[in-house]
Amino acid sequence: MAVYLLQRLGQALLVLLVMSLLVFAGVYAIGDPMAIMIPPDASQADAARLAASLGLDQPLWRQYLVFLQQAAGGKLGVSFAFQVPAVTLILERLPATLELAIAATLLALLLGIPLGLLAGLRPKSFPGRAIMAGSILGFSLPTFWVGLLLIMLFSVQLGWLPASGRGATLELLGVPVSFLTLDGLQHLLMPALNLALFKLALVTRLVRAGTREALSLDYVRFARAKGLTEARVIGVHVLRNILIPVVTVVGLEFGSLVAFAVVTETIFAWPGMGKLLIDSINVLDRPVIVAYLCVTVLLFVTINLAVDLACAALDPRVRLGGAEQ
Amino acid sequence: MIPPIFGLFALLGALALNAVQAADLRIGMAADITSMDPHAVNITPNNNIGWHVFDALVHVDADARIVPGLAQSWRALDGTTWEFRLRRDVRFHDGSPFTAEDVLFSIERAEKLPNGQYASFVQRLTEKRAVDPYTVRVKTATPYAMVPYDLNSIFIVSKKAAATASPEDFNSGKAMVGTGPFRFTRFARGDRVELAKNPAYWGGAPAWDKVTFRIIPNDPARIAALLSGDVDAIEAIPTQDLARLRGDKRFGLAQKVSWRTLFFHTDQYRDPSPFVTDRAGKPLAKNPLRDANVRLAISKAINRQAIVERVMENAAVPASNLVSPPVFGHLASIKPEAYDPEGAKRLLARAGYAEGFAMTLHAPNNRYVNDDQIAQAVAQMLARVGIATKVETLPINVYLPRARNGDFSFSLLGWGSFSGDLALRALLAAPDAGKGYGAWNWSHYANAALDKLLDQGFATVDEKKREAIAREAAAIALKDQALVPLHHQIAIWAMKSGISYVARTDEYTFAHHMK
C-alpha cells in the first residue's frame, strides 16, 4: 500500500513539473503581461521599473528557474493583478467552488440514482420513458443557456430566488461555507442545479443501464429464487453492483465538474476559482494560472486515488497495484 | 421530478424575505476589484472603491475638470513650487484629525510601495514638506503644470493606521481608514465590497447607510441582477439591452458622454508596412498610410453616424478630437469628418492609389463596447472606396502585447484622458522614454512642433493659457490626420426608478452621487 501511494506521488510530481513548463511557455507565447498590466498613464520608464520588480525583464528560462526555486520552498509566486500570493487567492475561492461542485454531485446522485432505478426497473412505463427523454435534454442543453433560463424564470419572472452571487457564509472548521444559512442555500440552489443537470443525466443513464443488465444476471435470479424480498434484491444486490461504474464516473467527473464550474460561476457571479482562472488568463496573470493548475492537478490525483480506493472497497476483486506481489 | 423541485423553490421563495432597508444601496459592477490598497494596482474598479473610502487633495467633477478635494485651494508660488492649503475640519474614520503629515505619508507610500502602480504620479516631486499642519508645499525639478492633476491620483491614507501597512492590511480592512464618504466594512475578493456611511463626511453625509458593490462582470448576469431586484443599480449597460430598459418604467437610466475615445492608429513609420499590400496581395514598396491624404481619405470613408446609430445603438457620439467635448483641451472648432466616399476616392487617386490597396484592420474583441462589430463596419466602409480591408480581432491579452510590439498597420485603440494634452503626450508625441512621451504612439507619428507645444503647455501653470496651448497642439495633430478618430462612448447606468445618479464623464460609479 505504501509503495503504491509513493508511486502515485512520484507520478503526480512529474505531471506537475511538465504542466508548469507547458504553462510557462504557453503564457509566454501569448504575450507580455506588462502590456496588459501597466496603467495607461504610465511612461516607458514606469513600465520598465514594474517589469524589473516583477522579474519580467529576465529571459524566460531564468524566470522559470526562479519559479522552480520558489516552488520548491512552497511559494508559487505573487499574483501580478492582485499582488497577493497566488495560493492565497486560490485557497480563498476553493471552498466556494468545492461547495458548488459537491452540491451539484449530491443533487446528481440523490436524484439520478432513484430516477435511473425507476427507469431501469420499468423501462416501458411512461415515467421510465419520460426520464430517458429528460436525460437527453440534460445532456444536450448548453449549461450557460439553461443557467440564464433559470435566472429569467426563478429570479426575474417569479422573484423566488436571488439571481446571482454567494449567500451569507458561516465558518465550519475554519472554512467559510454557505450551505448552513438559509440565504446561502437560496443562492446555492440554482447554480448547483445548473451545474448538476449534465451529471444528473449521466448518472440516470448509467444506473438505468446497470439495472437493466443486472436484472438479467444469474445472481439476481438466485437471490429471487432464494426468496429474498424485492427491496433487498434491488437495494442491496443490484445497487451495490451498479454503484461501481457510478462511483468511478462520478469521481472522475468531479474533477471536470470543478473545471467546468467556470461557466456556471460566470453566469451566477459565483466567486469560485474557475472564474479566477478565466480572469487570470485575461490579464496573463501567470503566477495564478500556474498555481491554479498545480492545485487542479493535485485535486485530480487525489480524486483518482480516492476512486481507486473506493472501488477496491466496493468490489472485492479489485486489487491495488503491486499489493499482491 | 418537476413538482417537488417547484415545491422546494416555492418554499425557499416564501422564506426569502427581502431584508433590504430603505437606505441600503446595492450596485452591480462590471469589472473585478483586485485590491483595496489605494497605492497598489491602478485600475478603474480599484480606484472606484478608493474614491468611496478615501479622498485626494484634488477631486474631479462630473465633467472631468479638477475641483478642490482635501485641499481647499492650491496655487503655484513659482513654476516649480506648488502650495496646497488643506481643509481644517476633516477627520479620518477613526476620529483622528487629517493633517499635512498624512499627505506627506501618502505621497511617500505611493512612491515606495513595492510593485505600486501610482509612483509615476509623484516621481516628479523632488521635495515635499509641511509648512504648517494645514499647508503642504511640493517642488518639481522643472516647471510642471500637471502637479494638481497628478495628485488627483494619490489617495490620502491615515498615517496612523497605515504606517507599516501592506496591501493585505488594506484588504483585511485593518488599514482601510480614510476621510471619504463611506467607511470600509468588508472585502470579499471576486464577490463584493461592503461600505457603511460616514455621517461626518466633510462633503455632506451620503444618502445611504450601507452600500454593497457586487462584482458581476458577465453582462446578462448583471442585467438579470437588476431586473430581479438583486441590485438597485448597475454600470456599463450592454447596448443591446438599452431599448428594453428604456421601455421599462421600473428602471431609469443616467448617461453622459464618456472620456473614452475610440480611434485608429496608422503605421506612419515603415516602408513597407506589415499588413498593407496592393489589391492582389503583393507587398507595396511604399506605405500609403504615411501619406496624410490617404489617412484623410480613410477618415472620409468612415460613416461615423451610421456606426453610432446601428452598431452602438446611439450609445456613442462621432468624434473629431482625441478627447470628448467636456474634457480639457477639446477643440470644438474641428467637426467630425463628414462621410464622403466620393471625396475619399478622389483623395486616394490624387495620392496615387486610384486602384486602391489592401490592408488588415486589427482590433480587440473584448475590450471596448462592440469593438469587433465596429471593426467589421469600418472594414466594409473602407472596401467601398477601394481599400480592401480584412478584419482580424483578438482578445485584448493577445492584442495589446502585439500592438505595442509594432505588429499592426491599422489598429483600434480606446483612450480616456483628463485632458487633451495628456492624451497627446501618450498617443502622438514622438516616443521618448526619457520624457515619458509617446508611450502609446503605435503610429510613431512625430511632429517637432507638437512636441514643442506640449513641452510648453506642461510648463504653463496658468490653466487658461495651458488649455489654449493644448488646443493648438490638438489642431496640429488633427490637421495632419495623425490618427483617425471614430467616436466617444456614452457611459450609461441603469437603476431602479426613484434613484437618480449624476452621470460622470470619467465613468466612475459613485454611491455618494446616487440619491
mmCIF file with all atom_site columns, N, CA and C in Angstrom, chain A residues 35-36 38-41 44 46 49 53 81-84 89 92 151 155 160-166 186 189 266-267 281-282 284, chain B residues 9 12-13 16 34 41-42 115 119-121 123 168 189 192 214 218 221 224 228 230 396-398 400-401 404 415 436-437 440:
data_model
loop_
_atom_site.group_PDB
_atom_site.id
_atom_site.type_symbol
_atom_site.label_atom_id
_atom_site.label_alt_id
_atom_site.label_comp_id
_atom_site.label_asym_id
_atom_site.label_entity_id
_atom_site.label_seq_id
_atom_site.pdbx_PDB_ins_code
_atom_site.Cartn_x
_atom_site.Cartn_y
_atom_site.Cartn_z
_atom_site.occupancy
_atom_site.B_iso_or_equiv
_atom_site.pdbx_formal_charge
_atom_site.auth_seq_id
_atom_site.auth_comp_id
_atom_site.auth_asym_id
_atom_site.auth_atom_id
_atom_site.pdbx_PDB_model_num
ATOM 1   N N  . ALA A 1 35  ? 2.164   44.474 -20.992 1.00 0.00 ? 35  ALA A N  1
ATOM 2   C CA . ALA A 1 35  ? 1.339   45.285 -21.884 1.00 0.00 ? 35  ALA A CA 1
ATOM 3   C C  . ALA A 1 35  ? -0.085  45.410 -21.349 1.00 0.00 ? 35  ALA A C  1
ATOM 4   N N  . ILE A 1 36  ? -0.551  44.377 -20.652 1.00 0.00 ? 36  ILE A N  1
ATOM 5   C CA . ILE A 1 36  ? -1.899  44.397 -20.099 1.00 0.00 ? 36  ILE A CA 1
ATOM 6   C C  . ILE A 1 36  ? -1.901  45.138 -18.767 1.00 0.00 ? 36  ILE A C  1
ATOM 7   N N  . ILE A 1 38  ? 0.296   47.427 -17.186 1.00 0.00 ? 38  ILE A N  1
ATOM 8   C CA . ILE A 1 38  ? 0.670   48.795 -16.838 1.00 0.00 ? 38  ILE A CA 1
ATOM 9   C C  . ILE A 1 38  ? -0.517  49.734 -17.035 1.00 0.00 ? 38  ILE A C  1
ATOM 10  N N  . PRO A 1 39  ? -0.664  50.677 -16.116 1.00 0.00 ? 39  PRO A N  1
ATOM 11  C CA . PRO A 1 39  ? -1.723  51.665 -16.277 1.00 0.00 ? 39  PRO A CA 1
ATOM 12  C C  . PRO A 1 39  ? -1.446  52.498 -17.526 1.00 0.00 ? 39  PRO A C  1
ATOM 13  N N  . PRO A 1 40  ? -2.507  52.943 -18.227 1.00 0.00 ? 40  PRO A N  1
ATOM 14  C CA . PRO A 1 40  ? -2.320  53.683 -19.476 1.00 0.00 ? 40  PRO A CA 1
ATOM 15  C C  . PRO A 1 40  ? -1.439  54.916 -19.296 1.00 0.00 ? 40  PRO A C  1
ATOM 16  N N  . ASP A 1 41  ? -1.517  55.560 -18.141 1.00 0.00 ? 41  ASP A N  1
ATOM 17  C CA . ASP A 1 41  ? -0.769  56.807 -17.998 1.00 0.00 ? 41  ASP A CA 1
ATOM 18  C C  . ASP A 1 41  ? 0.684   56.579 -17.596 1.00 0.00 ? 41  ASP A C  1
ATOM 19  N N  . GLN A 1 44  ? 7.246   54.980 -20.260 1.00 0.00 ? 44  GLN A N  1
ATOM 20  C CA . GLN A 1 44  ? 8.092   53.831 -20.573 1.00 0.00 ? 44  GLN A CA 1
ATOM 21  C C  . GLN A 1 44  ? 8.955   53.451 -19.373 1.00 0.00 ? 44  GLN A C  1
ATOM 22  N N  . ASP A 1 46  ? 8.268   53.883 -16.190 1.00 0.00 ? 46  ASP A N  1
ATOM 23  C CA . ASP A 1 46  ? 7.438   53.205 -15.192 1.00 0.00 ? 46  ASP A CA 1
ATOM 24  C C  . ASP A 1 46  ? 7.264   51.747 -15.571 1.00 0.00 ? 46  ASP A C  1
ATOM 25  N N  . ARG A 1 49  ? 10.349  49.790 -14.899 1.00 0.00 ? 49  ARG A N  1
ATOM 26  C CA . ARG A 1 49  ? 10.547  49.611 -13.459 1.00 0.00 ? 49  ARG A CA 1
ATOM 27  C C  . ARG A 1 49  ? 9.652   48.476 -12.946 1.00 0.00 ? 49  ARG A C  1
ATOM 28  N N  . SER A 1 53  ? 10.676  44.862 -11.335 1.00 0.00 ? 53  SER A N  1
ATOM 29  C CA . SER A 1 53  ? 10.315  44.467 -9.982  1.00 0.00 ? 53  SER A CA 1
ATOM 30  C C  . SER A 1 53  ? 9.538   43.158 -9.973  1.00 0.00 ? 53  SER A C  1
ATOM 31  N N  . ALA A 1 81  ? -1.842  40.695 -10.814 1.00 0.00 ? 81  ALA A N  1
ATOM 32  C CA . ALA A 1 81  ? -3.027  41.544 -10.815 1.00 0.00 ? 81  ALA A CA 1
ATOM 33  C C  . ALA A 1 81  ? -3.506  41.869 -9.401  1.00 0.00 ? 81  ALA A C  1
ATOM 34  N N  . PHE A 1 82  ? -3.386  40.924 -8.488  1.00 0.00 ? 82  PHE A N  1
ATOM 35  C CA . PHE A 1 82  ? -3.920  41.137 -7.144  1.00 0.00 ? 82  PHE A CA 1
ATOM 36  C C  . PHE A 1 82  ? -2.847  41.527 -6.140  1.00 0.00 ? 82  PHE A C  1
ATOM 37  N N  . GLN A 1 83  ? -1.580  41.257 -6.486  1.00 0.00 ? 83  GLN A N  1
ATOM 38  C CA . GLN A 1 83  ? -0.460  41.498 -5.592  1.00 0.00 ? 83  GLN A CA 1
ATOM 39  C C  . GLN A 1 83  ? -0.671  40.800 -4.254  1.00 0.00 ? 83  GLN A C  1
ATOM 40  N N  . VAL A 1 84  ? -1.155  39.569 -4.344  1.00 0.00 ? 84  VAL A N  1
ATOM 41  C CA . VAL A 1 84  ? -1.388  38.715 -3.195  1.00 0.00 ? 84  VAL A CA 1
ATOM 42  C C  . VAL A 1 84  ? -0.834  37.355 -3.612  1.00 0.00 ? 84  VAL A C  1
ATOM 43  N N  . LEU A 1 89  ? -5.029  33.332 -3.068  1.00 0.00 ? 89  LEU A N  1
ATOM 44  C CA . LEU A 1 89  ? -6.191  33.624 -3.925  1.00 0.00 ? 89  LEU A CA 1
ATOM 45  C C  . LEU A 1 89  ? -6.995  32.364 -4.191  1.00 0.00 ? 89  LEU A C  1
ATOM 46  N N  . GLU A 1 92  ? -8.645  30.793 -1.116  1.00 0.00 ? 92  GLU A N  1
ATOM 47  C CA . GLU A 1 92  ? -9.771  31.629 -0.727  1.00 0.00 ? 92  GLU A CA 1
ATOM 48  C C  . GLU A 1 92  ? -11.032 31.236 -1.507  1.00 0.00 ? 92  GLU A C  1
ATOM 49  N N  . ILE A 1 151 ? -32.347 31.748 -14.374 1.00 0.00 ? 151 ILE A N  1
ATOM 50  C CA . ILE A 1 151 ? -32.361 33.094 -13.783 1.00 0.00 ? 151 ILE A CA 1
ATOM 51  C C  . ILE A 1 151 ? -33.599 33.857 -14.252 1.00 0.00 ? 151 ILE A C  1
ATOM 52  N N  . SER A 1 155 ? -35.747 34.084 -10.961 1.00 0.00 ? 155 SER A N  1
ATOM 53  C CA . SER A 1 155 ? -35.367 35.352 -10.337 1.00 0.00 ? 155 SER A CA 1
ATOM 54  C C  . SER A 1 155 ? -36.127 36.525 -10.935 1.00 0.00 ? 155 SER A C  1
ATOM 55  N N  . TRP A 1 160 ? -38.389 34.313 -6.938  1.00 0.00 ? 160 TRP A N  1
ATOM 56  C CA . TRP A 1 160 ? -38.261 33.404 -5.797  1.00 0.00 ? 160 TRP A CA 1
ATOM 57  C C  . TRP A 1 160 ? -36.842 33.286 -5.269  1.00 0.00 ? 160 TRP A C  1
ATOM 58  N N  . LEU A 1 161 ? -35.896 33.328 -6.195  1.00 0.00 ? 161 LEU A N  1
ATOM 59  C CA . LEU A 1 161 ? -34.508 33.077 -5.792  1.00 0.00 ? 161 LEU A CA 1
ATOM 60  C C  . LEU A 1 161 ? -33.622 34.228 -6.259  1.00 0.00 ? 161 LEU A C  1
ATOM 61  N N  . PRO A 1 162 ? -32.542 34.501 -5.518  1.00 0.00 ? 162 PRO A N  1
ATOM 62  C CA . PRO A 1 162 ? -31.611 35.548 -5.945  1.00 0.00 ? 162 PRO A CA 1
ATOM 63  C C  . PRO A 1 162 ? -30.953 35.176 -7.265  1.00 0.00 ? 162 PRO A C  1
ATOM 64  N N  . ALA A 1 163 ? -30.688 36.167 -8.109  1.00 0.00 ? 163 ALA A N  1
ATOM 65  C CA . ALA A 1 163 ? -30.187 35.903 -9.461  1.00 0.00 ? 163 ALA A CA 1
ATOM 66  C C  . ALA A 1 163 ? -28.732 35.473 -9.464  1.00 0.00 ? 163 ALA A C  1
ATOM 67  N N  . SER A 1 164 ? -27.954 35.935 -8.515  1.00 0.00 ? 164 SER A N  1
ATOM 68  C CA . SER A 1 164 ? -26.526 35.638 -8.605  1.00 0.00 ? 164 SER A CA 1
ATOM 69  C C  . SER A 1 164 ? -25.840 35.882 -7.278  1.00 0.00 ? 164 SER A C  1
ATOM 70  N N  . GLY A 1 165 ? -24.573 35.464 -7.229  1.00 0.00 ? 165 GLY A N  1
ATOM 71  C CA . GLY A 1 165 ? -23.757 35.691 -6.047  1.00 0.00 ? 165 GLY A CA 1
ATOM 72  C C  . GLY A 1 165 ? -23.828 34.544 -5.070  1.00 0.00 ? 165 GLY A C  1
ATOM 73  N N  . ARG A 1 166 ? -22.969 34.605 -4.039  1.00 0.00 ? 166 ARG A N  1
ATOM 74  C CA . ARG A 1 166 ? -22.973 33.603 -2.996  1.00 0.00 ? 166 ARG A CA 1
ATOM 75  C C  . ARG A 1 166 ? -23.603 34.235 -1.770  1.00 0.00 ? 166 ARG A C  1
ATOM 76  N N  . GLN A 1 186 ? -30.358 29.486 -0.562  1.00 0.00 ? 186 GLN A N  1
ATOM 77  C CA . GLN A 1 186 ? -31.111 30.102 -1.658  1.00 0.00 ? 186 GLN A CA 1
ATOM 78  C C  . GLN A 1 186 ? -30.195 30.466 -2.813  1.00 0.00 ? 186 GLN A C  1
ATOM 79  N N  . LEU A 1 189 ? -28.825 27.029 -4.571  1.00 0.00 ? 189 LEU A N  1
ATOM 80  C CA . LEU A 1 189 ? -29.715 26.070 -5.233  1.00 0.00 ? 189 LEU A CA 1
ATOM 81  C C  . LEU A 1 189 ? -29.642 26.142 -6.766  1.00 0.00 ? 189 LEU A C  1
ATOM 82  N N  . THR A 1 266 ? -19.564 31.966 -13.856 1.00 0.00 ? 266 THR A N  1
ATOM 83  C CA . THR A 1 266 ? -19.620 33.249 -14.558 1.00 0.00 ? 266 THR A CA 1
ATOM 84  C C  . THR A 1 266 ? -21.055 33.748 -14.625 1.00 0.00 ? 266 THR A C  1
ATOM 85  N N  . ILE A 1 267 ? -21.981 32.858 -14.983 1.00 0.00 ? 267 ILE A N  1
ATOM 86  C CA . ILE A 1 267 ? -23.360 33.282 -15.157 1.00 0.00 ? 267 ILE A CA 1
ATOM 87  C C  . ILE A 1 267 ? -23.994 33.675 -13.826 1.00 0.00 ? 267 ILE A C  1
ATOM 88  N N  . ILE A 1 281 ? -6.327  34.445 -16.950 1.00 0.00 ? 281 ILE A N  1
ATOM 89  C CA . ILE A 1 281 ? -5.872  34.278 -18.335 1.00 0.00 ? 281 ILE A CA 1
ATOM 90  C C  . ILE A 1 281 ? -6.073  35.583 -19.092 1.00 0.00 ? 281 ILE A C  1
ATOM 91  N N  . ASN A 1 282 ? -7.183  36.265 -18.799 1.00 0.00 ? 282 ASN A N  1
ATOM 92  C CA . ASN A 1 282 ? -7.467  37.516 -19.497 1.00 0.00 ? 282 ASN A CA 1
ATOM 93  C C  . ASN A 1 282 ? -6.423  38.586 -19.232 1.00 0.00 ? 282 ASN A C  1
ATOM 94  N N  . LEU A 1 284 ? -3.244  37.688 -18.271 1.00 0.00 ? 284 LEU A N  1
ATOM 95  C CA . LEU A 1 284 ? -1.960  36.988 -18.326 1.00 0.00 ? 284 LEU A CA 1
ATOM 96  C C  . LEU A 1 284 ? -1.277  36.958 -16.966 1.00 0.00 ? 284 LEU A C  1
ATOM 97  N N  . PHE B 2 9   ? -38.595 25.265 -4.509  1.00 0.00 ? 9   PHE B N  1
ATOM 98  C CA . PHE B 2 9   ? -38.389 26.658 -4.875  1.00 0.00 ? 9   PHE B CA 1
ATOM 99  C C  . PHE B 2 9   ? -39.411 27.561 -4.180  1.00 0.00 ? 9   PHE B C  1
ATOM 100 N N  . LEU B 2 12  ? -38.554 28.003 -0.499  1.00 0.00 ? 12  LEU B N  1
ATOM 101 C CA . LEU B 2 12  ? -37.436 28.921 -0.316  1.00 0.00 ? 12  LEU B CA 1
ATOM 102 C C  . LEU B 2 12  ? -37.856 30.338 -0.670  1.00 0.00 ? 12  LEU B C  1
ATOM 103 N N  . GLY B 2 13  ? -38.648 30.440 -1.746  1.00 0.00 ? 13  GLY B N  1
ATOM 104 C CA . GLY B 2 13  ? -39.093 31.755 -2.186  1.00 0.00 ? 13  GLY B CA 1
ATOM 105 C C  . GLY B 2 13  ? -39.922 32.434 -1.108  1.00 0.00 ? 13  GLY B C  1
ATOM 106 N N  . ALA B 2 16  ? -37.809 33.798 1.426   1.00 0.00 ? 16  ALA B N  1
ATOM 107 C CA . ALA B 2 16  ? -36.860 34.825 1.002   1.00 0.00 ? 16  ALA B CA 1
ATOM 108 C C  . ALA B 2 16  ? -37.411 36.208 1.313   1.00 0.00 ? 16  ALA B C  1
ATOM 109 N N  . THR B 2 34  ? -9.562  44.269 -7.620  1.00 0.00 ? 34  THR B N  1
ATOM 110 C CA . THR B 2 34  ? -8.491  43.344 -7.272  1.00 0.00 ? 34  THR B CA 1
ATOM 111 C C  . THR B 2 34  ? -7.805  43.668 -5.952  1.00 0.00 ? 34  THR B C  1
ATOM 112 N N  . VAL B 2 41  ? -2.627  48.674 -7.118  1.00 0.00 ? 41  VAL B N  1
ATOM 113 C CA . VAL B 2 41  ? -2.946  48.323 -8.504  1.00 0.00 ? 41  VAL B CA 1
ATOM 114 C C  . VAL B 2 41  ? -3.836  49.410 -9.108  1.00 0.00 ? 41  VAL B C  1
ATOM 115 N N  . ASN B 2 42  ? -3.307  50.123 -10.088 1.00 0.00 ? 42  ASN B N  1
ATOM 116 C CA . ASN B 2 42  ? -4.013  51.278 -10.643 1.00 0.00 ? 42  ASN B CA 1
ATOM 117 C C  . ASN B 2 42  ? -4.958  50.861 -11.767 1.00 0.00 ? 42  ASN B C  1
ATOM 118 N N  . ASN B 2 115 ? 6.123   47.288 -6.149  1.00 0.00 ? 115 ASN B N  1
ATOM 119 C CA . ASN B 2 115 ? 5.186   46.997 -7.245  1.00 0.00 ? 115 ASN B CA 1
ATOM 120 C C  . ASN B 2 115 ? 4.004   47.958 -7.311  1.00 0.00 ? 115 ASN B C  1
ATOM 121 N N  . ALA B 2 119 ? 3.345   55.248 -8.529  1.00 0.00 ? 119 ALA B N  1
ATOM 122 C CA . ALA B 2 119 ? 4.577   56.007 -8.326  1.00 0.00 ? 119 ALA B CA 1
ATOM 123 C C  . ALA B 2 119 ? 4.762   57.074 -9.401  1.00 0.00 ? 119 ALA B C  1
ATOM 124 N N  . SER B 2 120 ? 4.263   56.782 -10.634 1.00 0.00 ? 120 SER B N  1
ATOM 125 C CA . SER B 2 120 ? 4.502   57.734 -11.722 1.00 0.00 ? 120 SER B CA 1
ATOM 126 C C  . SER B 2 120 ? 3.875   59.093 -11.429 1.00 0.00 ? 120 SER B C  1
ATOM 127 N N  . PHE B 2 121 ? 2.869   59.142 -10.543 1.00 0.00 ? 121 PHE B N  1
ATOM 128 C CA . PHE B 2 121 ? 2.193   60.417 -10.273 1.00 0.00 ? 121 PHE B CA 1
ATOM 129 C C  . PHE B 2 121 ? 2.967   61.294 -9.292  1.00 0.00 ? 121 PHE B C  1
ATOM 130 N N  . GLN B 2 123 ? 6.617   60.842 -8.907  1.00 0.00 ? 123 GLN B N  1
ATOM 131 C CA . GLN B 2 123 ? 8.057   60.787 -9.121  1.00 0.00 ? 123 GLN B CA 1
ATOM 132 C C  . GLN B 2 123 ? 8.653   62.129 -9.520  1.00 0.00 ? 123 GLN B C  1
ATOM 133 N N  . GLU B 2 168 ? -2.140  43.616 2.025   1.00 0.00 ? 168 GLU B N  1
ATOM 134 C CA . GLU B 2 168 ? -3.049  42.690 2.721   1.00 0.00 ? 168 GLU B CA 1
ATOM 135 C C  . GLU B 2 168 ? -3.753  43.360 3.898   1.00 0.00 ? 168 GLU B C  1
ATOM 136 N N  . ARG B 2 189 ? -13.034 39.072 -1.945  1.00 0.00 ? 189 ARG B N  1
ATOM 137 C CA . ARG B 2 189 ? -12.438 39.123 -3.277  1.00 0.00 ? 189 ARG B CA 1
ATOM 138 C C  . ARG B 2 189 ? -13.274 38.354 -4.291  1.00 0.00 ? 189 ARG B C  1
ATOM 139 N N  . ARG B 2 192 ? -17.697 40.840 -3.540  1.00 0.00 ? 192 ARG B N  1
ATOM 140 C CA . ARG B 2 192 ? -18.323 42.110 -3.161  1.00 0.00 ? 192 ARG B CA 1
ATOM 141 C C  . ARG B 2 192 ? -17.435 42.956 -2.256  1.00 0.00 ? 192 ARG B C  1
ATOM 142 N N  . ARG B 2 214 ? -21.445 44.728 -5.769  1.00 0.00 ? 214 ARG B N  1
ATOM 143 C CA . ARG B 2 214 ? -21.361 43.321 -6.176  1.00 0.00 ? 214 ARG B CA 1
ATOM 144 C C  . ARG B 2 214 ? -20.582 43.257 -7.485  1.00 0.00 ? 214 ARG B C  1
ATOM 145 N N  . ASN B 2 218 ? -20.223 39.501 -15.957 1.00 0.00 ? 218 ASN B N  1
ATOM 146 C CA . ASN B 2 218 ? -20.996 38.937 -17.071 1.00 0.00 ? 218 ASN B CA 1
ATOM 147 C C  . ASN B 2 218 ? -22.209 39.823 -17.361 1.00 0.00 ? 218 ASN B C  1
ATOM 148 N N  . ALA B 2 221 ? -25.796 38.493 -16.723 1.00 0.00 ? 221 ALA B N  1
ATOM 149 C CA . ALA B 2 221 ? -25.985 38.271 -15.281 1.00 0.00 ? 221 ALA B CA 1
ATOM 150 C C  . ALA B 2 221 ? -26.205 39.595 -14.561 1.00 0.00 ? 221 ALA B C  1
ATOM 151 N N  . ALA B 2 224 ? -29.683 40.736 -15.342 1.00 0.00 ? 224 ALA B N  1
ATOM 152 C CA . ALA B 2 224 ? -30.647 39.914 -14.611 1.00 0.00 ? 224 ALA B CA 1
ATOM 153 C C  . ALA B 2 224 ? -30.685 40.308 -13.142 1.00 0.00 ? 224 ALA B C  1
ATOM 154 N N  . SER B 2 228 ? -34.136 41.425 -11.487 1.00 0.00 ? 228 SER B N  1
ATOM 155 C CA . SER B 2 228 ? -34.723 40.625 -10.420 1.00 0.00 ? 228 SER B CA 1
ATOM 156 C C  . SER B 2 228 ? -34.694 41.350 -9.079  1.00 0.00 ? 228 SER B C  1
ATOM 157 N N  . ASP B 2 230 ? -31.999 42.021 -7.340  1.00 0.00 ? 230 ASP B N  1
ATOM 158 C CA . ASP B 2 230 ? -30.834 41.666 -6.528  1.00 0.00 ? 230 ASP B CA 1
ATOM 159 C C  . ASP B 2 230 ? -29.967 42.879 -6.244  1.00 0.00 ? 230 ASP B C  1
ATOM 160 N N  . ILE B 2 396 ? -7.986  40.941 -25.882 1.00 0.00 ? 396 ILE B N  1
ATOM 161 C CA . ILE B 2 396 ? -7.119  42.061 -25.514 1.00 0.00 ? 396 ILE B CA 1
ATOM 162 C C  . ILE B 2 396 ? -5.777  41.592 -24.969 1.00 0.00 ? 396 ILE B C  1
ATOM 163 N N  . ASN B 2 397 ? -5.754  40.421 -24.331 1.00 0.00 ? 397 ASN B N  1
ATOM 164 C CA . ASN B 2 397 ? -4.480  39.978 -23.747 1.00 0.00 ? 397 ASN B CA 1
ATOM 165 C C  . ASN B 2 397 ? -3.485  39.547 -24.831 1.00 0.00 ? 397 ASN B C  1
ATOM 166 N N  . VAL B 2 398 ? -3.985  39.229 -26.026 1.00 0.00 ? 398 VAL B N  1
ATOM 167 C CA . VAL B 2 398 ? -3.094  38.935 -27.146 1.00 0.00 ? 398 VAL B CA 1
ATOM 168 C C  . VAL B 2 398 ? -2.852  40.212 -27.952 1.00 0.00 ? 398 VAL B C  1
ATOM 169 N N  . LEU B 2 400 ? -2.958  43.597 -27.130 1.00 0.00 ? 400 LEU B N  1
ATOM 170 C CA . LEU B 2 400 ? -2.122  44.690 -26.616 1.00 0.00 ? 400 LEU B CA 1
ATOM 171 C C  . LEU B 2 400 ? -0.625  44.412 -26.735 1.00 0.00 ? 400 LEU B C  1
ATOM 172 N N  . PRO B 2 401 ? -0.161  43.218 -26.292 1.00 0.00 ? 401 PRO B N  1
ATOM 173 C CA . PRO B 2 401 ? 1.286   42.983 -26.446 1.00 0.00 ? 401 PRO B CA 1
ATOM 174 C C  . PRO B 2 401 ? 1.728   43.080 -27.903 1.00 0.00 ? 401 PRO B C  1
ATOM 175 N N  . ARG B 2 404 ? 1.740   46.798 -29.060 1.00 0.00 ? 404 ARG B N  1
ATOM 176 C CA . ARG B 2 404 ? 2.872   47.541 -28.501 1.00 0.00 ? 404 ARG B CA 1
ATOM 177 C C  . ARG B 2 404 ? 4.179   47.115 -29.144 1.00 0.00 ? 404 ARG B C  1
ATOM 178 N N  . TRP B 2 415 ? -9.204  55.342 -25.593 1.00 0.00 ? 415 TRP B N  1
ATOM 179 C CA . TRP B 2 415 ? -8.386  56.101 -24.639 1.00 0.00 ? 415 TRP B CA 1
ATOM 180 C C  . TRP B 2 415 ? -9.250  57.059 -23.828 1.00 0.00 ? 415 TRP B C  1
ATOM 181 N N  . GLY B 2 436 ? 9.013   60.460 -21.063 1.00 0.00 ? 436 GLY B N  1
ATOM 182 C CA . GLY B 2 436 ? 7.727   59.796 -20.867 1.00 0.00 ? 436 GLY B CA 1
ATOM 183 C C  . GLY B 2 436 ? 6.738   60.176 -21.961 1.00 0.00 ? 436 GLY B C  1
ATOM 184 N N  . TYR B 2 437 ? 7.239   60.503 -23.151 1.00 0.00 ? 437 TYR B N  1
ATOM 185 C CA . TYR B 2 437 ? 6.358   60.893 -24.253 1.00 0.00 ? 437 TYR B CA 1
ATOM 186 C C  . TYR B 2 437 ? 6.100   59.690 -25.159 1.00 0.00 ? 437 TYR B C  1
ATOM 187 N N  . TRP B 2 440 ? 2.272   55.296 -26.008 1.00 0.00 ? 440 TRP B N  1
ATOM 188 C CA . TRP B 2 440 ? 1.252   54.539 -26.748 1.00 0.00 ? 440 TRP B CA 1
ATOM 189 C C  . TRP B 2 440 ? 1.158   55.023 -28.186 1.00 0.00 ? 440 TRP B C  1
#
